Amino acid sequence: MNNNLFLHNGFNKKQTPFYYYDVKCLIDTLTLMNQKLEPYPNFHVHYALKANANLRILSLINSYISGVDCVSGGEIRAAIEAGFDPSDIVFAGVGKADWEIKYALECGIYCFNVESEEELEVINSLAAQWNLVAKVALRINPDVGAHTNANIATGLAENKFGISMQHMDAVIDKAFILDHVKFIGLHFHIGSQILEMNDFVALCNRINELQDRLEAHHINIEYINVGGGLGIDYDDPLQHPFPDFESYFSTYNKFLKVHPYQTVHFELGRSIVGQCGDLISRVLYVKKGMNKQFAILDAGMTDLIRPALYHAHHYIENISSELPEELYDVVGPVCESSDVFGKDIRLNWVERGDFIAIESAGAYGESMASCYNCRPLPKSYLSCDFDNE
Ligand code: LLP
């Protein structure tokens, strides 16, 4: 996301649609995050790789953040390929397949975030085959809501994620009995795109409660992973290109009870990469409807599925025109009525061939792209690729 996309002549030479990543925006975001982390030496960030797994982006992130959060064997492979050290990988996911667990053990990852008693037993038995001891944190479902889209809230009892608070003690007891797992702590994640700090306060209160309960049984944990979830401004990315890392970390510092021997881990995805990426497309046709007009793009839900899947809002701009504004429904070419990026969007007068930027698409954009309708996956470029154009 940036203000001078309009000036990029280099776009003309590229096949659209493509993802455009603004390296300066990404570096500024990472620098700001590290700056806001500095006062808290026991806080550690793991980049949630699911948000964007583009190898060039990953390598860049790796020069600012050492930790990474993966949710599949493929993500572990991508993290290692990008330069992350296996000993800084945490591996979450409600359904880890045996091959993924074996692969993670073989790589020597830091910790498994375990989501059920059965998974704990499987990890134990696979680790036993190689006479290893796997470090595990138990992901607890804290039954804490979040002010976000229901599809991306994860911390309620009705969600499939984590071990329920009622079963927590039994699963911890089990972990102590098993020889090939070492219980190190607890993991949580209440959802994504959260802008209300009070939601994180509610999570802190719950974690404090659970810690008190464990300490009463003389169980001390060294590792607390609070997940990710910090949101970004999709409505006005030009005014607010950076997430509020300061409030986020200071909220945890203020409300979470942390002993000196404990480390607190965060799994941030969207807040790191969300604002640095735009989806760039060309207008194929402008079609008059009964009471509206459609700007039909060559990008569709296969390239950026968030609007179709969650009715997510992205700021859209015609970066080829400064003519007066009109209202358009901005749609893709895919054979689905939900292939819509936005309705009644105010855009500078649109003509065939204009470039349209769909902003704040760096997180869960390229990583969720598909080949539906046998469409090719979108390409991607970094801003530095255009430096000499
Ligand atoms: N940790 C866990 C266990 C998670 O499940 C997630 C995201 C994260 C960390 C990173 O959360 P973030 O900091 O990015 O909010 N595709 C959806 C978002 C799904 C999020 C899934 N889990 C979207 O496009 O909004």
Short mmCIF file of C-alpha atoms and ligand atoms in Angstrom, two decimals:
data_model
loop_
_atom_site.label_atom_id
_atom_site.label_comp_id
_atom_site.label_asym_id
_atom_site.label_seq_id
_atom_site.Cartn_x
_atom_site.Cartn_y
_atom_site.Cartn_z
CA MET A 1 0.00 0.00 0.00
CA ASN A 2 1.42 3.39 -0.87
CA ASN A 3 0.57 6.75 -2.27
CA ASN A 4 2.60 6.71 -5.45
CA LEU A 5 1.35 3.60 -7.18
CA PHE A 6 -0.03 5.89 -9.82
CA LEU A 7 3.48 6.70 -10.92
CA HIS A 8 4.53 3.14 -11.64
CA ASN A 9 5.05 2.99 -15.39
CA GLY A 10 6.54 -0.47 -14.92
CA PHE A 11 3.08 -1.91 -14.36
CA ASN A 12 2.32 -1.49 -18.06
CA LYS A 13 4.84 -4.18 -18.93
CA LYS A 14 3.38 -6.75 -16.56
CA GLN A 15 0.69 -9.30 -17.06
CA THR A 16 -2.12 -8.62 -14.57
CA PRO A 17 -3.35 -9.53 -12.02
CA PHE A 18 -0.36 -9.54 -9.72
CA TYR A 19 0.52 -8.84 -6.12
CA TYR A 20 2.65 -5.79 -5.56
CA TYR A 21 4.59 -5.68 -2.28
CA ASP A 22 5.93 -2.37 -1.04
CA VAL A 23 9.24 -3.29 0.57
CA LYS A 24 9.56 0.02 2.39
CA CYS A 25 6.16 -0.42 3.99
CA LEU A 26 7.08 -3.94 5.13
CA ILE A 27 10.46 -2.89 6.51
CA ASP A 28 8.93 0.13 8.28
CA THR A 29 6.30 -2.14 9.84
CA LEU A 30 8.88 -4.66 11.03
CA THR A 31 11.12 -1.90 12.38
CA LEU A 32 8.21 -0.33 14.24
CA MET A 33 7.18 -3.69 15.67
CA ASN A 34 10.69 -4.40 16.93
CA GLN A 35 10.90 -0.93 18.40
CA LYS A 36 7.63 -1.41 20.31
CA LEU A 37 8.82 -4.83 21.50
CA GLU A 38 12.09 -3.53 22.85
CA PRO A 39 10.86 -2.62 26.36
CA TYR A 40 9.73 -6.23 26.90
CA PRO A 41 12.71 -8.60 26.64
CA ASN A 42 10.64 -11.65 27.56
CA PHE A 43 8.19 -11.06 24.65
CA HIS A 44 8.93 -12.99 21.44
CA VAL A 45 7.17 -12.70 18.10
CA HIS A 46 6.68 -15.63 15.74
CA TYR A 47 5.54 -14.59 12.28
CA ALA A 48 2.30 -16.44 11.40
CA LEU A 49 3.38 -17.74 8.03
CA LYS A 50 -0.14 -18.54 6.87
CA ALA A 51 -0.72 -14.82 6.32
CA ASN A 52 1.80 -14.69 3.50
CA ALA A 53 4.13 -17.49 2.46
CA ASN A 54 5.79 -15.72 -0.47
CA LEU A 55 9.45 -16.79 -0.23
CA ARG A 56 10.92 -13.36 -0.89
CA ILE A 57 8.64 -11.80 1.71
CA LEU A 58 9.51 -14.58 4.16
CA SER A 59 13.25 -14.06 3.73
CA LEU A 60 12.83 -10.37 4.35
CA ILE A 61 10.75 -10.99 7.47
CA ASN A 62 13.36 -13.47 8.66
CA SER A 63 15.95 -10.70 8.82
CA TYR A 64 13.80 -8.90 11.41
CA ILE A 65 12.06 -11.74 13.27
CA SER A 66 13.60 -15.06 14.18
CA GLY A 67 10.46 -16.97 15.21
CA VAL A 68 7.80 -18.41 12.95
CA ASP A 69 4.40 -20.04 13.48
CA CYS A 70 3.51 -22.82 11.04
CA VAL A 71 0.32 -24.82 10.60
CA SER A 72 1.36 -27.52 8.16
CA GLY A 73 4.33 -29.54 6.99
CA GLY A 74 4.39 -27.40 3.86
CA GLU A 75 4.66 -24.24 5.95
CA ILE A 76 7.53 -25.74 7.96
CA ARG A 77 9.31 -26.52 4.71
CA ALA A 78 8.71 -22.97 3.41
CA ALA A 79 9.97 -21.44 6.68
CA ILE A 80 13.19 -23.46 6.59
CA GLU A 81 13.71 -22.69 2.91
CA ALA A 82 13.36 -18.97 3.70
CA GLY A 83 16.06 -19.20 6.36
CA PHE A 84 14.14 -19.61 9.62
CA ASP A 85 15.91 -21.84 12.11
CA PRO A 86 13.88 -24.97 12.93
CA SER A 87 14.55 -24.33 16.63
CA ASP A 88 12.43 -21.15 16.29
CA ILE A 89 9.40 -22.87 14.72
CA VAL A 90 6.15 -23.45 16.59
CA PHE A 91 3.72 -25.82 14.94
CA ALA A 92 -0.03 -25.36 15.49
CA GLY A 93 -3.09 -26.83 13.79
CA VAL A 94 -6.13 -28.79 14.83
CA GLY A 95 -5.42 -31.72 12.50
CA LYS A 96 -1.73 -32.50 12.16
CA ALA A 97 -1.16 -35.53 9.95
CA ASP A 98 1.37 -38.21 11.00
CA TRP A 99 3.78 -37.27 8.21
CA GLU A 100 3.68 -33.65 9.33
CA ILE A 101 4.43 -34.57 12.93
CA LYS A 102 7.30 -36.83 11.81
CA TYR A 103 8.67 -34.11 9.55
CA ALA A 104 8.51 -31.56 12.40
CA LEU A 105 10.30 -33.99 14.74
CA GLU A 106 12.93 -34.68 12.13
CA CYS A 107 13.55 -30.95 11.63
CA GLY A 108 13.81 -30.38 15.37
CA ILE A 109 11.20 -27.65 15.77
CA TYR A 110 10.91 -25.72 19.02
CA CYS A 111 7.41 -26.74 20.09
CA PHE A 112 4.12 -28.35 19.05
CA ASN A 113 0.96 -26.43 19.97
CA VAL A 114 -1.21 -29.44 20.72
CA GLU A 115 -4.96 -29.22 20.21
CA SER A 116 -6.32 -32.51 21.62
CA GLU A 117 -5.48 -35.42 23.90
CA GLU A 118 -5.38 -37.78 20.94
CA GLU A 119 -2.87 -35.59 19.15
CA LEU A 120 -0.70 -35.58 22.28
CA GLU A 121 -0.70 -39.40 22.29
CA VAL A 122 0.18 -39.57 18.59
CA ILE A 123 3.07 -37.11 19.00
CA ASN A 124 4.29 -39.16 21.98
CA SER A 125 4.23 -42.42 20.07
CA LEU A 126 5.88 -40.97 16.94
CA ALA A 127 8.59 -39.33 19.06
CA ALA A 128 9.11 -42.66 20.86
CA GLN A 129 9.94 -44.35 17.55
CA TRP A 130 13.01 -42.12 17.28
CA ASN A 131 13.63 -41.92 20.99
CA LEU A 132 12.99 -38.18 21.00
CA VAL A 133 11.21 -35.94 23.46
CA ALA A 134 8.90 -33.41 21.79
CA LYS A 135 8.27 -30.11 23.54
CA VAL A 136 4.54 -29.42 23.68
CA ALA A 137 2.31 -26.52 24.66
CA LEU A 138 -1.39 -27.22 25.04
CA ARG A 139 -3.69 -24.98 23.04
CA ILE A 140 -6.56 -24.11 25.33
CA ASN A 141 -9.90 -22.88 24.08
CA PRO A 142 -10.42 -19.96 26.49
CA ASP A 143 -14.07 -19.35 25.57
CA VAL A 144 -13.30 -15.68 25.04
CA GLY A 145 -15.10 -13.82 22.25
CA ALA A 146 -13.56 -11.23 19.97
CA HIS A 147 -15.05 -8.25 18.15
CA THR A 148 -14.36 -9.49 14.65
CA ASN A 149 -15.95 -11.36 11.75
CA ALA A 150 -17.52 -14.58 13.11
CA ASN A 151 -15.62 -16.58 10.48
CA ILE A 152 -12.27 -15.56 11.91
CA ALA A 153 -13.06 -15.78 15.64
CA THR A 154 -11.52 -18.90 17.13
CA GLY A 155 -11.66 -18.65 20.91
CA LEU A 156 -15.25 -19.58 21.69
CA ALA A 157 -16.27 -22.95 23.09
CA GLU A 158 -18.27 -23.60 19.91
CA ASN A 159 -15.10 -23.34 17.75
CA LYS A 160 -13.15 -26.46 16.81
CA PHE A 161 -9.88 -25.08 18.14
CA GLY A 162 -8.04 -26.06 21.30
CA ILE A 163 -8.63 -28.18 24.37
CA SER A 164 -11.58 -27.14 26.52
CA MET A 165 -10.84 -25.64 29.92
CA GLN A 166 -12.69 -28.56 31.55
CA HIS A 167 -10.29 -31.06 29.95
CA MET A 168 -7.15 -29.03 30.46
CA ASP A 169 -6.12 -30.58 33.79
CA ALA A 170 -6.62 -34.13 32.55
CA VAL A 171 -4.58 -33.51 29.42
CA ILE A 172 -1.78 -31.89 31.42
CA ASP A 173 -1.74 -34.93 33.75
CA LYS A 174 -1.51 -37.13 30.66
CA ALA A 175 1.41 -35.07 29.31
CA PHE A 176 3.30 -35.63 32.58
CA ILE A 177 2.82 -39.39 32.31
CA LEU A 178 4.00 -39.70 28.70
CA ASP A 179 7.75 -40.17 28.32
CA HIS A 180 8.28 -38.68 24.90
CA VAL A 181 6.62 -35.30 25.34
CA LYS A 182 7.68 -32.46 27.59
CA PHE A 183 4.91 -30.09 28.67
CA ILE A 184 6.24 -26.52 28.62
CA GLY A 185 3.19 -24.28 28.60
CA LEU A 186 -0.07 -23.03 27.18
CA HIS A 187 -1.16 -21.65 23.83
CA PHE A 188 -4.19 -19.50 22.95
CA HIS A 189 -5.57 -17.63 19.96
CA ILE A 190 -8.94 -15.87 20.10
CA GLY A 191 -9.23 -14.70 16.50
CA SER A 192 -7.95 -12.37 13.84
CA GLN A 193 -8.43 -8.71 12.78
CA ILE A 194 -9.02 -7.58 16.36
CA LEU A 195 -8.84 -3.84 16.98
CA GLU A 196 -10.36 -3.68 20.46
CA MET A 197 -7.64 -4.05 23.08
CA ASN A 198 -10.30 -5.11 25.58
CA ASP A 199 -10.60 -8.43 23.77
CA PHE A 200 -6.95 -9.08 24.55
CA VAL A 201 -7.53 -7.93 28.14
CA ALA A 202 -10.26 -10.59 28.42
CA LEU A 203 -7.78 -13.19 27.17
CA CYS A 204 -5.16 -12.03 29.71
CA ASN A 205 -7.70 -12.35 32.52
CA ARG A 206 -8.52 -15.88 31.44
CA ILE A 207 -4.85 -16.87 31.20
CA ASN A 208 -4.21 -15.43 34.67
CA GLU A 209 -7.09 -17.50 36.04
CA LEU A 210 -5.79 -20.68 34.42
CA GLN A 211 -2.25 -20.01 35.65
CA ASP A 212 -3.50 -19.55 39.21
CA ARG A 213 -5.30 -22.86 38.90
CA LEU A 214 -2.12 -24.61 37.73
CA GLU A 215 0.07 -22.97 40.35
CA ALA A 216 -2.32 -24.17 43.06
CA HIS A 217 -1.37 -27.66 41.83
CA HIS A 218 2.34 -26.71 41.84
CA ILE A 219 2.53 -26.65 38.07
CA ASN A 220 4.66 -23.80 36.77
CA ILE A 221 4.82 -23.14 33.08
CA GLU A 222 7.70 -21.46 31.29
CA TYR A 223 5.94 -20.70 28.01
CA ILE A 224 2.79 -18.66 27.35
CA ASN A 225 1.75 -18.23 23.72
CA VAL A 226 -1.11 -15.75 23.28
CA GLY A 227 -1.50 -16.26 19.51
CA GLY A 228 -1.95 -13.38 17.09
CA GLY A 229 -4.91 -11.32 16.02
CA LEU A 230 -3.87 -7.67 15.97
CA GLY A 231 -5.91 -5.96 13.24
CA ILE A 232 -5.12 -3.35 10.60
CA ASP A 233 -7.09 -0.44 9.12
CA TYR A 234 -8.75 -1.74 5.94
CA ASP A 235 -10.96 1.36 5.61
CA ASP A 236 -8.26 3.97 5.51
CA PRO A 237 -4.89 2.35 4.85
CA LEU A 238 -3.39 5.55 3.48
CA GLN A 239 -3.99 7.37 6.77
CA HIS A 240 -3.13 4.38 8.98
CA PRO A 241 -0.53 2.24 7.31
CA PHE A 242 0.80 0.79 10.59
CA PRO A 243 -0.90 -1.32 13.23
CA ASP A 244 -1.02 -0.18 16.83
CA PHE A 245 1.80 -2.40 18.11
CA GLU A 246 2.34 -0.10 21.06
CA SER A 247 -1.15 -0.58 22.54
CA TYR A 248 -1.04 -4.27 21.72
CA PHE A 249 2.20 -5.10 23.54
CA SER A 250 1.54 -2.69 26.40
CA THR A 251 -1.88 -4.27 26.95
CA TYR A 252 -0.28 -7.68 27.42
CA ASN A 253 2.43 -6.17 29.58
CA LYS A 254 -0.15 -4.53 31.79
CA PHE A 255 -2.74 -7.27 32.10
CA LEU A 256 -0.92 -10.60 31.78
CA LYS A 257 0.74 -11.88 34.93
CA VAL A 258 4.21 -12.96 33.87
CA HIS A 259 6.82 -14.46 36.17
CA PRO A 260 10.48 -13.65 35.54
CA TYR A 261 11.16 -17.22 34.41
CA GLN A 262 8.41 -17.09 31.76
CA THR A 263 8.52 -16.06 28.11
CA VAL A 264 5.47 -14.70 26.28
CA HIS A 265 5.07 -15.59 22.63
CA PHE A 266 2.97 -13.83 19.98
CA GLU A 267 1.98 -15.18 16.58
CA LEU A 268 1.42 -12.12 14.41
CA GLY A 269 0.48 -12.46 10.77
CA ARG A 270 -1.86 -9.82 9.36
CA SER A 271 -0.40 -6.92 11.31
CA ILE A 272 3.04 -7.60 9.82
CA VAL A 273 2.22 -8.12 6.14
CA GLY A 274 -1.33 -6.80 5.64
CA GLN A 275 -0.60 -3.25 4.55
CA CYS A 276 2.44 -3.89 2.36
CA GLY A 277 0.57 -5.74 -0.38
CA ASP A 278 -1.85 -4.62 -3.10
CA LEU A 279 -3.55 -6.71 -5.72
CA ILE A 280 -3.09 -4.94 -9.05
CA SER A 281 -5.49 -5.71 -11.89
CA ARG A 282 -6.66 -4.26 -15.17
CA VAL A 283 -10.23 -3.40 -16.07
CA LEU A 284 -11.48 -5.71 -18.79
CA TYR A 285 -14.87 -4.14 -19.37
CA VAL A 286 -17.19 -1.50 -17.96
CA LYS A 287 -20.73 -2.85 -18.23
CA LYS A 288 -23.93 -0.89 -17.67
CA GLY A 289 -26.48 -2.76 -15.56
CA MET A 290 -30.09 -1.75 -14.88
CA ASN A 291 -29.32 0.71 -12.08
CA LYS A 292 -25.61 0.36 -11.79
CA GLN A 293 -22.38 -0.13 -13.64
CA PHE A 294 -19.87 -2.91 -13.22
CA ALA A 295 -16.13 -2.56 -13.44
CA ILE A 296 -15.11 -6.06 -14.50
CA LEU A 297 -11.52 -6.79 -13.52
CA ASP A 298 -9.11 -9.45 -14.66
CA ALA A 299 -8.55 -10.26 -10.94
CA GLY A 300 -11.14 -12.40 -9.22
CA MET A 301 -11.91 -14.27 -6.05
CA THR A 302 -9.26 -16.82 -7.05
CA ASP A 303 -6.64 -14.11 -6.53
CA LEU A 304 -8.13 -12.52 -3.39
CA ILE A 305 -10.93 -14.48 -1.76
CA ARG A 306 -11.47 -12.40 1.40
CA PRO A 307 -14.38 -10.26 0.08
CA ALA A 308 -16.21 -13.33 -1.31
CA LEU A 309 -15.55 -15.47 1.75
CA TYR A 310 -16.00 -13.03 4.62
CA HIS A 311 -17.57 -9.97 2.97
CA ALA A 312 -14.27 -8.38 3.90
CA HIS A 313 -13.79 -4.75 2.92
CA HIS A 314 -10.69 -3.62 1.03
CA TYR A 315 -10.03 -0.07 -0.08
CA ILE A 316 -10.11 0.03 -3.91
CA GLU A 317 -8.53 2.68 -6.11
CA ASN A 318 -8.36 3.43 -9.81
CA ILE A 319 -4.68 4.25 -10.08
CA SER A 320 -4.87 5.19 -13.79
CA SER A 321 -7.36 8.00 -13.60
CA GLU A 322 -7.92 11.37 -12.01
CA LEU A 323 -11.23 11.96 -13.76
CA PRO A 324 -14.36 12.63 -11.67
CA GLU A 325 -15.64 9.81 -9.50
CA GLU A 326 -18.55 7.49 -10.22
CA LEU A 327 -20.03 4.51 -8.41
CA TYR A 328 -19.16 1.01 -9.58
CA ASP A 329 -19.66 -2.54 -8.47
CA VAL A 330 -16.13 -3.92 -8.74
CA VAL A 331 -16.29 -7.55 -9.79
CA GLY A 332 -14.09 -10.38 -11.02
CA PRO A 333 -14.42 -12.72 -14.00
CA VAL A 334 -15.08 -15.94 -12.04
CA CYS A 335 -18.36 -17.79 -12.56
CA GLU A 336 -19.71 -17.11 -9.06
CA SER A 337 -22.10 -14.35 -8.00
CA SER A 338 -19.97 -13.81 -4.92
CA ASP A 339 -16.98 -12.87 -7.06
CA VAL A 340 -17.37 -9.24 -6.01
CA PHE A 341 -14.66 -7.02 -4.52
CA GLY A 342 -17.03 -4.25 -3.52
CA LYS A 343 -20.43 -2.74 -4.29
CA ASP A 344 -21.09 0.95 -4.93
CA ILE A 345 -17.43 1.80 -4.80
CA ARG A 346 -16.46 5.36 -5.58
CA LEU A 347 -13.73 5.29 -8.23
CA ASN A 348 -12.27 7.83 -10.59
CA TRP A 349 -13.94 7.34 -13.97
CA VAL A 350 -13.11 3.82 -15.16
CA GLU A 351 -12.20 2.72 -18.67
CA ARG A 352 -11.05 -0.57 -20.17
CA GLY A 353 -7.35 -1.03 -19.48
CA ASP A 354 -7.24 1.08 -16.30
CA PHE A 355 -5.24 -0.29 -13.39
CA ILE A 356 -7.24 -0.98 -10.24
CA ALA A 357 -5.45 -1.48 -6.91
CA ILE A 358 -7.13 -3.50 -4.18
CA GLU A 359 -5.27 -2.44 -1.09
CA SER A 360 -4.27 -4.00 2.24
CA ALA A 361 -4.05 -7.36 0.50
CA GLY A 362 -0.68 -8.47 1.83
CA ALA A 363 -2.19 -10.84 4.39
CA TYR A 364 -4.33 -13.82 3.43
CA GLY A 365 -4.30 -12.66 -0.21
CA GLU A 366 -1.66 -14.50 -2.21
CA SER A 367 -1.56 -17.27 0.40
CA MET A 368 -5.25 -18.08 -0.14
CA ALA A 369 -5.23 -17.86 -3.94
CA SER A 370 -6.60 -20.81 -5.89
CA CYS A 371 -6.81 -22.13 -9.44
CA TYR A 372 -10.62 -22.38 -9.60
CA ASN A 373 -11.89 -22.08 -13.18
CA CYS A 374 -8.37 -23.27 -14.18
CA ARG A 375 -7.11 -19.76 -13.64
CA PRO A 376 -3.37 -19.31 -13.16
CA LEU A 377 -2.16 -18.28 -9.71
CA PRO A 378 -1.39 -14.56 -9.48
CA LYS A 379 2.24 -13.53 -9.90
CA SER A 380 3.96 -11.25 -7.41
CA TYR A 381 6.54 -8.47 -7.53
CA LEU A 382 8.35 -6.47 -4.91
CA SER A 383 8.61 -2.70 -5.27
CA CYS A 384 12.38 -3.08 -5.79
CA ASP A 385 11.69 -5.07 -8.98
CA PHE A 386 10.52 -1.79 -10.52
CA ASP A 387 13.47 0.30 -9.36
CA ASN A 388 15.02 0.69 -12.80
CA GLU A 389 11.81 1.03 -14.76
N1 LLP B 1 -2.05 -18.08 15.53
C1 LLP B 1 -3.04 -18.94 15.22
C2 LLP B 1 -3.19 -20.15 16.01
C3 LLP B 1 -3.93 -18.63 14.18
O1 LLP B 1 -4.91 -19.48 13.90
C4 LLP B 1 -3.76 -17.44 13.43
C5 LLP B 1 -4.65 -17.12 12.34
C6 LLP B 1 -2.70 -16.60 13.78
C7 LLP B 1 -1.87 -16.95 14.85
C8 LLP B 1 -2.40 -15.31 13.04
O2 LLP B 1 -3.41 -14.39 13.24
P1 LLP B 1 -3.25 -12.87 12.71
O3 LLP B 1 -2.16 -12.19 13.51
O4 LLP B 1 -2.92 -12.92 11.27
O5 LLP B 1 -4.59 -12.27 12.95
N2 LLP B 1 -8.03 -15.90 6.35
C9 LLP B 1 -8.57 -15.00 7.36
C10 LLP B 1 -7.77 -15.02 8.63
C11 LLP B 1 -7.65 -16.38 9.23
C12 LLP B 1 -6.75 -16.40 10.43
C13 LLP B 1 -6.42 -17.79 10.81
N3 LLP B 1 -5.59 -17.89 11.95
C14 LLP B 1 -8.66 -13.60 6.74
O6 LLP B 1 -8.37 -13.44 5.57
O7 LLP B 1 -9.07 -12.66 7.44
#
